[in-house]
Coordinates of C-alpha atoms in Angstrom, one line a residue:
Chain A
X1 CA 11.3 -21.5 -5.6
X2 CA 14.5 -21.5 -3.6
X3 CA 16.1 -22.2 -7.5
X4 CA 14.2 -19.2 -9.5
X5 CA 15.0 -17.4 -6.1
X6 CA 19.2 -17.5 -7.2
X7 CA 18.3 -17.4 -10.7
X8 CA 16.7 -14.5 -11.0
X9 CA 18.7 -12.8 -8.4
X10 CA 21.9 -13.9 -9.2
X11 CA 23.5 -11.3 -10.4
X12 CA 23.0 -9.5 -7.6
X13 CA 24.2 -12.2 -5.1
X14 CA 27.1 -12.8 -7.2
X15 CA 28.2 -9.5 -7.6
X16 CA 27.5 -9.6 -3.3
X17 CA 29.6 -12.5 -3.3
X18 CA 32.4 -10.8 -4.7
X19 CA 32.2 -7.4 -3.1
X20 CA 31.7 -5.2 -5.3
X21 CA 28.1 -4.0 -3.6
X22 CA 27.2 -3.3 -0.5
X23 CA 24.8 -5.3 1.8
X24 CA 22.0 -3.1 1.6
X25 CA 22.1 -2.9 -2.0
X26 CA 22.0 -6.9 -2.8
X27 CA 18.9 -6.6 -0.1
X28 CA 17.6 -3.9 -1.9
X29 CA 17.5 -5.7 -5.4
X30 CA 16.4 -9.5 -3.9
X31 CA 13.9 -8.2 -1.2
X32 CA 12.5 -4.7 -2.0
X33 CA 13.1 -5.2 -5.8
X34 CA 14.5 -1.3 -5.3
X35 CA 10.8 0.1 -5.8
X36 CA 8.8 -1.2 -3.2
X37 CA 11.0 1.2 -0.7
X38 CA 8.2 3.6 0.3
X39 CA 5.1 1.8 0.7
X40 CA 2.8 1.8 3.7
X41 CA 5.5 4.2 5.9
X42 CA 3.0 7.3 4.4
X43 CA 1.9 9.1 7.5
X44 CA -2.1 9.8 8.3
X45 CA -2.7 13.3 7.6
X46 CA -5.8 14.3 9.8
X47 CA -6.6 17.7 7.9
X48 CA -7.0 16.6 4.9
X49 CA -8.6 13.4 5.7
X50 CA -11.2 15.7 7.6
X51 CA -11.4 18.2 5.1
X52 CA -11.9 15.9 2.0
X53 CA -14.4 13.6 3.6
X54 CA -16.3 16.6 4.6
X55 CA -16.3 17.5 1.2
X56 CA -17.5 13.9 -0.5
X57 CA -20.4 13.9 2.8
X58 CA -21.5 17.5 0.8
X59 CA -22.3 16.3 -2.2
X60 CA -25.9 15.5 -3.5
X61 CA -26.4 12.1 -3.4
X62 CA -24.1 9.6 -4.5
X63 CA -24.7 7.2 -1.3
X64 CA -23.2 3.6 -2.5
X65 CA -20.2 5.8 -3.5
X66 CA -20.1 7.3 0.5
X67 CA -20.9 3.8 2.0
X68 CA -17.8 2.4 0.0
X69 CA -15.8 5.6 1.4
X70 CA -16.2 4.5 4.7
X71 CA -16.0 0.5 4.2
X72 CA -12.2 1.2 2.8
X73 CA -11.7 3.8 5.7
X74 CA -12.9 1.3 8.7
X75 CA -11.0 -1.3 6.6
X76 CA -7.4 0.4 6.8
X77 CA -7.9 1.6 10.2
X78 CA -8.2 -2.0 11.2
X79 CA -5.4 -3.2 8.9
X80 CA -3.4 -0.6 10.7
X81 CA -4.6 -1.9 13.9
X82 CA -3.6 -5.7 13.2
X83 CA -0.6 -4.8 12.2
X84 CA 0.6 -3.0 15.6
X85 CA -0.5 -6.4 16.9
X86 CA 1.4 -8.5 14.6
X87 CA -1.2 -10.1 13.4
X88 CA -0.9 -10.8 9.1
X89 CA -2.5 -8.2 6.9
X90 CA -2.9 -8.1 2.9
X91 CA -2.2 -5.3 1.3
X92 CA -5.7 -4.5 -0.5
X93 CA -6.0 -3.8 -4.3
X94 CA -8.1 -0.7 -4.9
X95 CA -8.2 -0.7 -8.7
X96 CA -11.7 0.5 -9.3
X97 CA -14.4 0.3 -12.4
X98 CA -16.8 3.7 -12.2
X99 CA -19.7 3.0 -14.4
X100 CA -22.5 6.0 -15.1
X101 CA -23.0 8.6 -17.6
X102 CA -21.9 11.6 -18.5
X103 CA -22.2 14.3 -15.4
X104 CA -22.7 12.1 -12.5
X105 CA -19.6 12.7 -10.8
X106 CA -16.5 10.4 -11.6
X107 CA -13.9 12.4 -11.7
X108 CA -14.9 14.3 -8.9
X109 CA -15.6 11.3 -6.5
X110 CA -11.7 10.2 -8.5
X111 CA -10.3 13.2 -7.1
X112 CA -11.5 13.3 -4.0
X113 CA -10.5 9.7 -3.1
X114 CA -7.0 10.4 -4.1
X115 CA -7.1 13.5 -1.2
X116 CA -8.8 11.0 1.0
X117 CA -6.5 8.4 0.3
X118 CA -3.6 10.5 1.0
X119 CA -4.9 11.7 3.9
X120 CA -5.0 8.1 5.3
X121 CA -1.9 7.5 4.0
X122 CA -2.3 4.6 1.7
X123 CA -0.7 6.7 -1.6
X124 CA 1.8 8.7 -0.8
X125 CA 0.8 12.3 -3.1
X126 CA -2.8 11.3 -3.9
X127 CA -3.0 13.0 -7.3
X128 CA -5.2 12.1 -10.1
X129 CA -3.7 11.6 -13.6
X130 CA -6.5 12.0 -16.2
X131 CA -6.2 10.7 -19.3
X132 CA -7.9 9.1 -22.2
X133 CA -7.0 6.6 -25.2
X134 CA -5.1 9.3 -27.4
X135 CA -2.7 9.4 -24.3
X136 CA -2.2 5.7 -24.5
X137 CA -2.4 4.5 -27.2
X138 CA 0.7 4.8 -29.5
X139 CA 1.3 5.2 -33.5
X140 CA 3.7 2.0 -34.2
X141 CA 4.4 -1.2 -32.6
X142 CA 6.2 -0.9 -29.4
X143 CA 4.9 2.6 -28.7
X144 CA 2.0 2.1 -27.1
X145 CA 3.6 0.4 -24.1
X146 CA 6.0 3.0 -24.0
X147 CA 3.7 5.5 -23.8
X148 CA 1.4 3.9 -20.9
X149 CA 4.6 2.9 -18.8
X150 CA 5.2 7.2 -19.1
X151 CA 1.6 7.4 -18.1
X152 CA 2.1 5.2 -15.0
X153 CA 5.1 6.9 -14.1
X154 CA 3.5 9.9 -14.0
X155 CA 0.6 8.7 -12.0
X156 CA 3.1 6.5 -9.3
X157 CA 2.0 7.2 -5.6
X158 CA -1.8 8.8 -7.0
X159 CA -4.6 8.0 -9.2
X160 CA -4.6 6.9 -12.8
X161 CA -7.8 8.2 -14.1
X162 CA -8.4 6.4 -17.6
X163 CA -11.9 8.3 -18.8
X164 CA -14.1 6.4 -21.4
X165 CA -11.8 3.3 -20.7
X166 CA -13.9 1.2 -23.2
X167 CA -12.5 3.1 -26.1
X168 CA -9.4 0.6 -25.8
X169 CA -11.0 -1.8 -26.5
X170 CA -12.2 -0.9 -29.7
X171 CA -11.1 -1.0 -33.0
X172 CA -10.1 -4.9 -32.7
X173 CA -8.1 -7.1 -32.8
X174 CA -5.4 -5.4 -34.9
X175 CA -5.6 -2.1 -32.7
X176 CA -3.4 -1.1 -30.3
X177 CA -5.5 -0.4 -27.5
X178 CA -4.7 -3.9 -26.7
X179 CA -1.7 -3.8 -26.2
X180 CA -2.2 -0.7 -24.2
X181 CA -4.6 -2.9 -21.8
X182 CA -1.7 -5.1 -20.9
X183 CA 0.8 -2.7 -20.3
X184 CA -1.3 -1.6 -17.7
X185 CA -2.1 -4.5 -15.8
X186 CA 1.4 -4.9 -15.9
X187 CA 1.8 -1.6 -14.3
X188 CA -1.1 -2.2 -12.1
X189 CA 0.2 -5.0 -10.7
X190 CA 4.1 -3.9 -10.2
X191 CA 3.2 -1.1 -8.5
X192 CA -0.1 -2.1 -6.7
X193 CA 0.4 -0.4 -3.5
X194 CA 1.5 3.0 -5.0
X195 CA -1.1 3.3 -7.7
X196 CA -4.8 3.0 -8.1
X197 CA -6.2 2.7 -11.3
X198 CA -9.9 3.9 -12.4
X199 CA -11.4 2.7 -15.2
X200 CA -14.3 5.4 -16.3
X201 CA -16.8 5.5 -18.6
X202 CA -20.9 4.4 -19.8
X203 CA -22.2 1.8 -18.1
X204 CA -23.2 -0.7 -20.8
X205 CA -20.0 -0.1 -22.7
X206 CA -17.8 -0.7 -19.7
X207 CA -19.7 -3.9 -19.0
X208 CA -18.9 -5.4 -21.9
X209 CA -15.5 -4.4 -22.0
X210 CA -14.8 -5.8 -18.6
X211 CA -16.1 -8.8 -20.0
X212 CA -14.8 -9.3 -22.9
X213 CA -10.9 -9.1 -21.2
X214 CA -11.1 -12.1 -18.8
X215 CA -7.9 -10.1 -16.9
X216 CA -9.1 -7.3 -16.1
X217 CA -12.7 -8.6 -14.1
X218 CA -10.2 -9.7 -10.8
X219 CA -8.1 -7.4 -10.9
X220 CA -10.4 -4.2 -10.6
X221 CA -12.8 -5.5 -7.5
X222 CA -14.5 -2.4 -7.0
X223 CA -17.1 -1.1 -9.1
X224 CA -19.1 1.6 -8.5
X225 CA -22.3 2.7 -10.3
X226 CA -23.0 6.2 -10.8
X227 CA -26.8 6.8 -11.2
X228 CA -28.3 9.4 -12.7
X229 CA -29.3 12.1 -10.7
X230 CA -33.1 12.6 -10.2
X231 CA -34.7 15.9 -11.0
X232 CA -34.8 17.1 -7.1
X233 CA -30.8 16.1 -6.5
X234 CA -30.1 17.9 -9.4
X235 CA -32.1 21.3 -8.4
X236 CA -30.4 20.8 -4.9
X237 CA -27.2 20.6 -7.1
X238 CA -27.9 23.6 -8.8
X239 CA -28.6 25.6 -5.6
X240 CA -25.8 24.9 -4.2
X241 CA -23.3 25.8 -7.0
X242 CA -25.4 29.4 -7.0
X243 CA -24.3 29.4 -3.1
X244 CA -20.8 29.2 -3.9
X245 CA -21.1 31.7 -6.5
X246 CA -23.1 33.9 -4.6
X247 CA -26.1 33.9 -6.7
X248 CA -29.7 33.4 -5.6
X249 CA -32.5 32.2 -7.9
X250 CA -36.0 33.6 -7.7
X251 CA -38.8 31.3 -7.6
X252 CA -40.0 31.4 -11.3
X253 CA -36.6 31.2 -12.2
X254 CA -36.5 28.1 -9.9
X255 CA -39.2 26.8 -11.8
X256 CA -38.1 27.6 -15.5
X257 CA -34.9 25.7 -14.2
X258 CA -36.4 22.6 -13.9
X259 CA -38.6 22.5 -16.9
X260 CA -35.7 23.0 -19.0
X261 CA -33.8 20.2 -16.8
X262 CA -36.9 17.5 -17.5
X263 CA -37.4 18.4 -20.9
X264 CA -33.7 18.1 -21.8
X265 CA -33.5 14.4 -19.7
X266 CA -36.5 13.3 -22.0
X267 CA -35.5 14.3 -24.9
X268 CA -31.6 13.3 -24.9
X269 CA -31.9 10.3 -22.0
X270 CA -28.0 9.2 -21.0
X271 CA -26.8 12.1 -22.5
X272 CA -28.2 14.9 -21.0
X273 CA -25.6 15.7 -18.8
X274 CA -27.2 15.6 -15.4
X275 CA -24.5 17.9 -12.9
X276 CA -22.4 19.0 -16.0
X277 CA -26.1 19.8 -18.0
X278 CA -27.0 22.2 -14.3
X279 CA -23.2 23.3 -14.7
X280 CA -24.2 24.6 -18.2
X281 CA -27.5 26.2 -17.3
X282 CA -26.3 28.2 -14.4
X283 CA -23.2 29.7 -16.5
X284 CA -25.4 30.9 -19.0
X285 CA -28.1 32.1 -17.1
X286 CA -25.2 34.1 -15.1
X287 CA -23.9 35.3 -18.8
X288 CA -28.1 36.4 -19.7
X289 CA -28.1 38.0 -15.9
X290 CA -25.0 40.1 -16.6
X291 CA -26.3 41.3 -20.1
X292 CA -30.6 41.9 -18.6
X293 CA -28.2 44.3 -15.9
X294 CA -26.2 45.9 -17.9
X295 CA -29.0 47.0 -20.4
X296 CA -31.1 48.3 -17.6
X297 CA -29.7 51.5 -16.8
X298 CA -29.4 52.8 -13.0
X299 CA -28.2 51.6 -10.1
X300 CA -28.0 48.1 -9.2
X301 CA -28.5 46.8 -5.5
X302 CA -27.2 43.8 -4.0
X303 CA -30.2 42.0 -4.5
X304 CA -30.2 43.2 -8.4
X305 CA -26.8 41.7 -8.6
X306 CA -27.6 38.6 -6.8
X307 CA -30.8 37.4 -8.2
X308 CA -31.4 35.0 -11.2
X309 CA -34.7 35.5 -12.5
X310 CA -37.1 33.4 -15.0
X311 CA -35.4 35.5 -18.2
X312 CA -31.9 34.2 -17.5
X313 CA -32.7 30.8 -18.2
X314 CA -32.9 29.5 -21.7
X315 CA -32.9 26.4 -23.1
X316 CA -30.1 26.1 -25.6
Chain B
X1 CA 7.0 -27.5 8.5
X2 CA 6.8 -23.6 8.9
X3 CA 10.5 -22.2 9.5
X4 CA 10.7 -19.6 11.7
X5 CA 13.8 -17.4 11.2
X6 CA 16.0 -15.3 13.8
X7 CA 17.4 -12.2 11.7
X8 CA 19.3 -9.4 12.7
X9 CA 22.6 -7.5 12.4
X10 CA 25.7 -9.5 14.1
X11 CA 26.1 -9.2 18.1
X12 CA 23.0 -8.4 18.5
X13 CA 22.2 -11.7 20.3
X14 CA 20.5 -13.7 18.2
X15 CA 22.0 -17.2 19.0
X16 CA 21.8 -16.3 22.8
X17 CA 18.3 -16.1 22.2
X18 CA 18.0 -19.1 19.9
X19 CA 19.6 -21.6 22.9
X20 CA 17.7 -19.8 25.8
X21 CA 14.5 -20.1 23.8
X22 CA 15.2 -23.8 23.3
X23 CA 15.7 -24.3 27.2
X24 CA 13.2 -22.6 28.1
X25 CA 10.7 -24.8 25.8
X26 CA 12.0 -27.7 28.4
X27 CA 14.3 -28.9 25.5
X28 CA 17.0 -31.0 27.6
X29 CA 18.9 -32.0 24.6
X30 CA 19.1 -29.8 21.2
X31 CA 19.7 -31.8 18.0
X32 CA 20.8 -29.1 15.5
X33 CA 21.0 -29.2 11.8
X34 CA 24.2 -27.0 10.8
X35 CA 23.7 -25.9 7.0
X36 CA 27.1 -24.4 5.9
X37 CA 27.6 -21.9 3.2
X38 CA 28.8 -24.6 0.8
X39 CA 25.5 -27.0 0.8
X40 CA 27.0 -29.2 3.5
X41 CA 25.2 -30.4 6.2
X42 CA 25.4 -31.4 9.5
X43 CA 23.4 -33.0 12.7
X44 CA 24.9 -32.6 16.2
X45 CA 23.7 -32.9 19.6
X46 CA 24.6 -30.7 22.7
X47 CA 23.8 -30.5 25.5
X48 CA 22.3 -26.8 26.9
X49 CA 25.4 -25.9 28.3
X50 CA 27.8 -27.3 25.7
X51 CA 25.7 -25.4 23.2
X52 CA 25.7 -22.1 25.6
X53 CA 29.6 -22.4 25.6
X54 CA 30.0 -23.8 22.2
X55 CA 27.8 -21.7 20.1
X56 CA 27.8 -18.1 21.8
X57 CA 30.5 -15.7 21.6
X58 CA 31.2 -12.3 22.6
X59 CA 32.4 -11.4 18.9
X60 CA 30.5 -10.4 16.2
X61 CA 29.9 -13.2 13.4
X62 CA 30.5 -16.3 15.6
X63 CA 27.4 -18.0 13.9
X64 CA 28.7 -18.8 9.7
X65 CA 25.9 -21.4 9.5
X66 CA 22.2 -21.8 9.6
X67 CA 21.6 -23.8 12.8
X68 CA 17.9 -25.6 12.6
X69 CA 16.1 -27.3 15.2
X70 CA 12.8 -28.7 15.4
X71 CA 10.3 -27.8 18.0
X72 CA 7.1 -29.2 18.7
X73 CA 4.9 -27.3 20.9
X74 CA 1.2 -28.5 22.9
X75 CA -1.2 -26.5 21.1
X76 CA -4.5 -27.4 22.9
X77 CA -4.8 -31.2 22.5
X78 CA -2.1 -31.2 19.7
X79 CA 1.3 -30.3 19.0
X80 CA 2.7 -28.1 16.5
X81 CA 5.8 -28.3 14.5
X82 CA 7.9 -25.8 13.7
X83 CA 11.6 -25.1 12.7
X84 CA 14.0 -22.3 14.4
X85 CA 16.8 -20.9 12.8
X86 CA 19.3 -18.9 14.1
X87 CA 21.3 -17.2 11.0
X88 CA 25.1 -15.4 10.6
X89 CA 24.6 -12.1 11.5
X90 CA 24.1 -9.0 8.6
X91 CA 26.2 -5.7 8.8
X92 CA 25.5 -2.6 6.7
X93 CA 27.4 -1.3 4.2
X94 CA 30.4 -2.9 2.7
X95 CA 32.2 -6.0 3.7
X96 CA 35.3 -7.1 3.4
X97 CA 35.2 -10.6 4.3
X98 CA 34.8 -13.5 1.6
X99 CA 33.4 -15.5 4.9
X100 CA 31.0 -13.6 6.2
X101 CA 29.5 -12.3 2.9
X102 CA 29.2 -16.2 2.3
X103 CA 27.1 -16.5 5.2
X104 CA 25.0 -13.5 4.3
X105 CA 24.3 -14.9 1.1
X106 CA 22.7 -17.7 2.9
X107 CA 20.9 -16.0 5.6
X108 CA 18.7 -14.2 2.6
X109 CA 18.3 -17.4 0.9
X110 CA 17.1 -19.1 4.5
X111 CA 14.6 -15.3 4.5
X112 CA 13.2 -16.1 1.3
X113 CA 12.4 -19.8 2.5
X114 CA 11.2 -18.4 5.9
X115 CA 7.6 -18.5 7.3
X116 CA 7.6 -16.4 10.7
X117 CA 10.6 -13.7 10.7
X118 CA 11.8 -13.0 14.4
X119 CA 13.7 -9.8 14.0
X120 CA 16.0 -8.9 16.9
X121 CA 17.5 -5.6 17.3
X122 CA 19.7 -5.0 20.5
X123 CA 18.1 -2.3 22.4
X124 CA 21.2 -1.7 24.8
X125 CA 23.2 -0.3 22.1
X126 CA 21.1 2.2 20.2
X127 CA 22.1 5.0 22.2
X128 CA 26.2 4.5 22.5
X129 CA 28.2 6.4 20.0
X130 CA 30.2 4.4 17.2
X131 CA 28.8 1.3 17.5
X132 CA 25.0 1.7 17.5
X133 CA 23.1 -1.5 16.6
X134 CA 20.2 0.6 14.7
X135 CA 21.0 0.5 10.7
X136 CA 19.8 0.9 8.1
X137 CA 19.4 -2.8 7.1
X138 CA 17.3 -2.5 10.0
X139 CA 14.4 -0.2 8.1
X140 CA 15.1 -2.7 4.9
X141 CA 14.6 -5.8 7.0
X142 CA 11.5 -4.1 8.9
X143 CA 9.7 -2.5 5.6
X144 CA 10.3 -6.3 4.0
X145 CA 9.0 -7.8 7.0
X146 CA 5.9 -5.7 7.3
X147 CA 5.0 -6.4 3.5
X148 CA 5.7 -10.0 3.7
X149 CA 3.8 -10.4 6.9
X150 CA 4.1 -13.3 10.0
X151 CA 6.8 -10.3 11.6
X152 CA 7.9 -9.2 14.5
X153 CA 10.7 -7.1 16.4
X154 CA 12.8 -8.6 19.1
X155 CA 14.3 -6.3 21.6
X156 CA 17.0 -8.1 22.8
X157 CA 19.3 -7.2 26.1
X158 CA 16.4 -5.4 27.5
X159 CA 18.3 -6.2 31.2
X160 CA 21.1 -4.2 30.2
X161 CA 21.8 -0.4 31.3
X162 CA 19.6 1.6 28.8
X163 CA 17.5 -1.5 27.6
X164 CA 14.3 0.1 28.0
X165 CA 15.5 3.1 26.4
X166 CA 16.1 1.8 23.6
X167 CA 13.0 -0.7 23.6
X168 CA 11.0 2.6 23.8
X169 CA 12.9 3.6 20.9
X170 CA 12.3 1.2 19.1
X171 CA 8.3 0.6 19.9
X172 CA 8.0 4.8 18.4
X173 CA 10.8 4.0 15.3
X174 CA 8.6 1.1 14.0
X175 CA 5.1 1.7 15.2
X176 CA 3.6 -0.5 12.6
X177 CA 5.2 -3.8 13.9
X178 CA 4.9 -5.8 16.7
X179 CA 7.7 -5.5 19.2
X180 CA 8.5 -7.6 21.7
X181 CA 11.5 -7.0 24.8
X182 CA 13.3 -10.4 25.3
X183 CA 16.4 -11.0 27.5
X184 CA 17.8 -13.8 28.0
X185 CA 18.7 -12.9 31.4
X186 CA 15.3 -13.3 32.9
X187 CA 13.6 -14.9 30.0
X188 CA 11.3 -12.0 29.7
X189 CA 8.8 -11.9 26.9
X190 CA 9.3 -15.8 26.0
X191 CA 5.8 -16.6 26.3
X192 CA 4.9 -13.7 23.9
X193 CA 7.4 -15.1 21.6
X194 CA 5.9 -18.5 21.8
X195 CA 2.1 -16.9 21.4
X196 CA 3.4 -15.0 18.2
X197 CA 5.1 -18.0 16.4
X198 CA 2.0 -20.1 17.6
X199 CA -0.7 -17.9 16.1
X200 CA 1.4 -17.7 12.7
X201 CA 1.9 -21.4 12.3

C-alpha cells in the first residue's frame, strides 16, 4: 500500500523534494488526483429543485420512478446531515439502467433527474448528453476508446444517456462495441462523483445485455422499470398535452382517440409507442383541424380554433 | 491499530495540542516514537513538562519528524487503542528549505495511511493581515478529508483574541465538515475530540 502510493506518485514527490513544484500542486496530484477537485461542494439550488420535482410529480403514472427519486433525495439529505456531524459518508453510485418500451418516458425522466440532481448539488451542471451506438463505436482499433472518452468528457457534471444500450453488445466478439463498454466502465469509475451514466432500452434486451456483461450488473445499482401506460393513462396524457397547447377535445373526438389508441396497441404491441403515439396523433389532428377550418370559410370563434373533433383524428 | 493524524499548516498548534491532549487523557509518561524523514526511528520517553519544553516552540517547523504515541481509552467495559500522530506542518506554495520539504513528504505519507484525520486550523490569526492561517492547502486537505471520511477540523487557539470570530468563520467556510473548537489553555473541546475519535475507531 505504502510502496504503491510512493511509486505511482513518485514522480511528483521527487520533483517536490527537489523543490520544483509547490506544496499545493503535489497535494493535488497525490491526494486529489488533479480532477476530483470540485465534488461535493456544489451548492443546493432550491428553485431548480422545487420546479423540477413539481414537474416530475405532474407526470402521469411512473409511480415507481417517483418513489425512487424520493428515496434518493432523502438519502442525500441524510448524508449531508451525517457529514455535518462528522460521521462517515459513502459517495453513492447513481448509475442507472432504464428498462421500458419506446415512449414510456425514459428520456424525459433522465432529463428531469439531471435537473433534480443539479438542484440537490449532486451534479455540477446536470445537463443530459444523449447518445447511441454510433456515437461511441469507432471504425478502427483504438478509435472507439477515444470516441467514448470524448463523450464522457462532454457529459462530465451531468448525465450520459445511452439509448438502445444493448446494441453495444451486438455484433459478437470482434465488434468494437465491447471496447466501448470497457471505456465507459473505466470512465464511470474515474468520474463517479461527477457523472451519472444511464443505459436505456427494451426490458428483455437490457436484461440479457447486463447478464452477458458481468461487470455491468454491480456497477449499475439502480434499475428502473418503465411500464407501458394503460389506456386511461394515455388519454390523461393526451389531455395534458392538449392543455399545454391550448386545445380542447370534443366528447366524440375523445372516443375516437381512445378507439385509435386501443386498436394500435392491439396491433403493434410493445412497438405501439405509448406516449409518443399520443403525441403524434395529437400533432396530426392539430394539422387536420387547421385544414378543416381553412376549408370552412367564414369566421372562426375561439371555441372553433380550440376544439378538435371526431373527424380530426385519423389513424395513420 | 488505527492511526489518527494531526495535520495542518505550520505553527497552528499541532504539537501543543498533541502534548496537552495526551496529558488530558491522564498519561503521565509520554513514550513517543519518532520517525525521521530518512526512515530511521527512535523511542524517547518524556514527562509532560519535559515534552512541553522540548517539543513545542514559538517558531514554525519545530516538528520535523512524525511523533507517534499509543493511546488506550476505556470504552464501556473494554479498551480501545489507537495511535496519535503529530506531523510536521505543511505550507502553501513553493518551499525553499530542503529539510522542510522532506518532512512534508513524510507528512503526506502519514496522511495516506491515517485512519482518522484531525485537521488543525489556527483561529486566532485568520483576520491578521500578512500571515493569515487559512490557505489553499487547508481547502485541499478539507476536500480530501471530506471525501475520505473520519475527518474533522480542530479550530485551535480559540482562547486568544479573535479566536471566537475565527471559529465562526471556519464553521461557515467548511459547513460540510465537523468543526470542533479547541484550546490548549482551558482544554476546551477535548471531550468532543475524544468522542469523535472513539466513534471512528
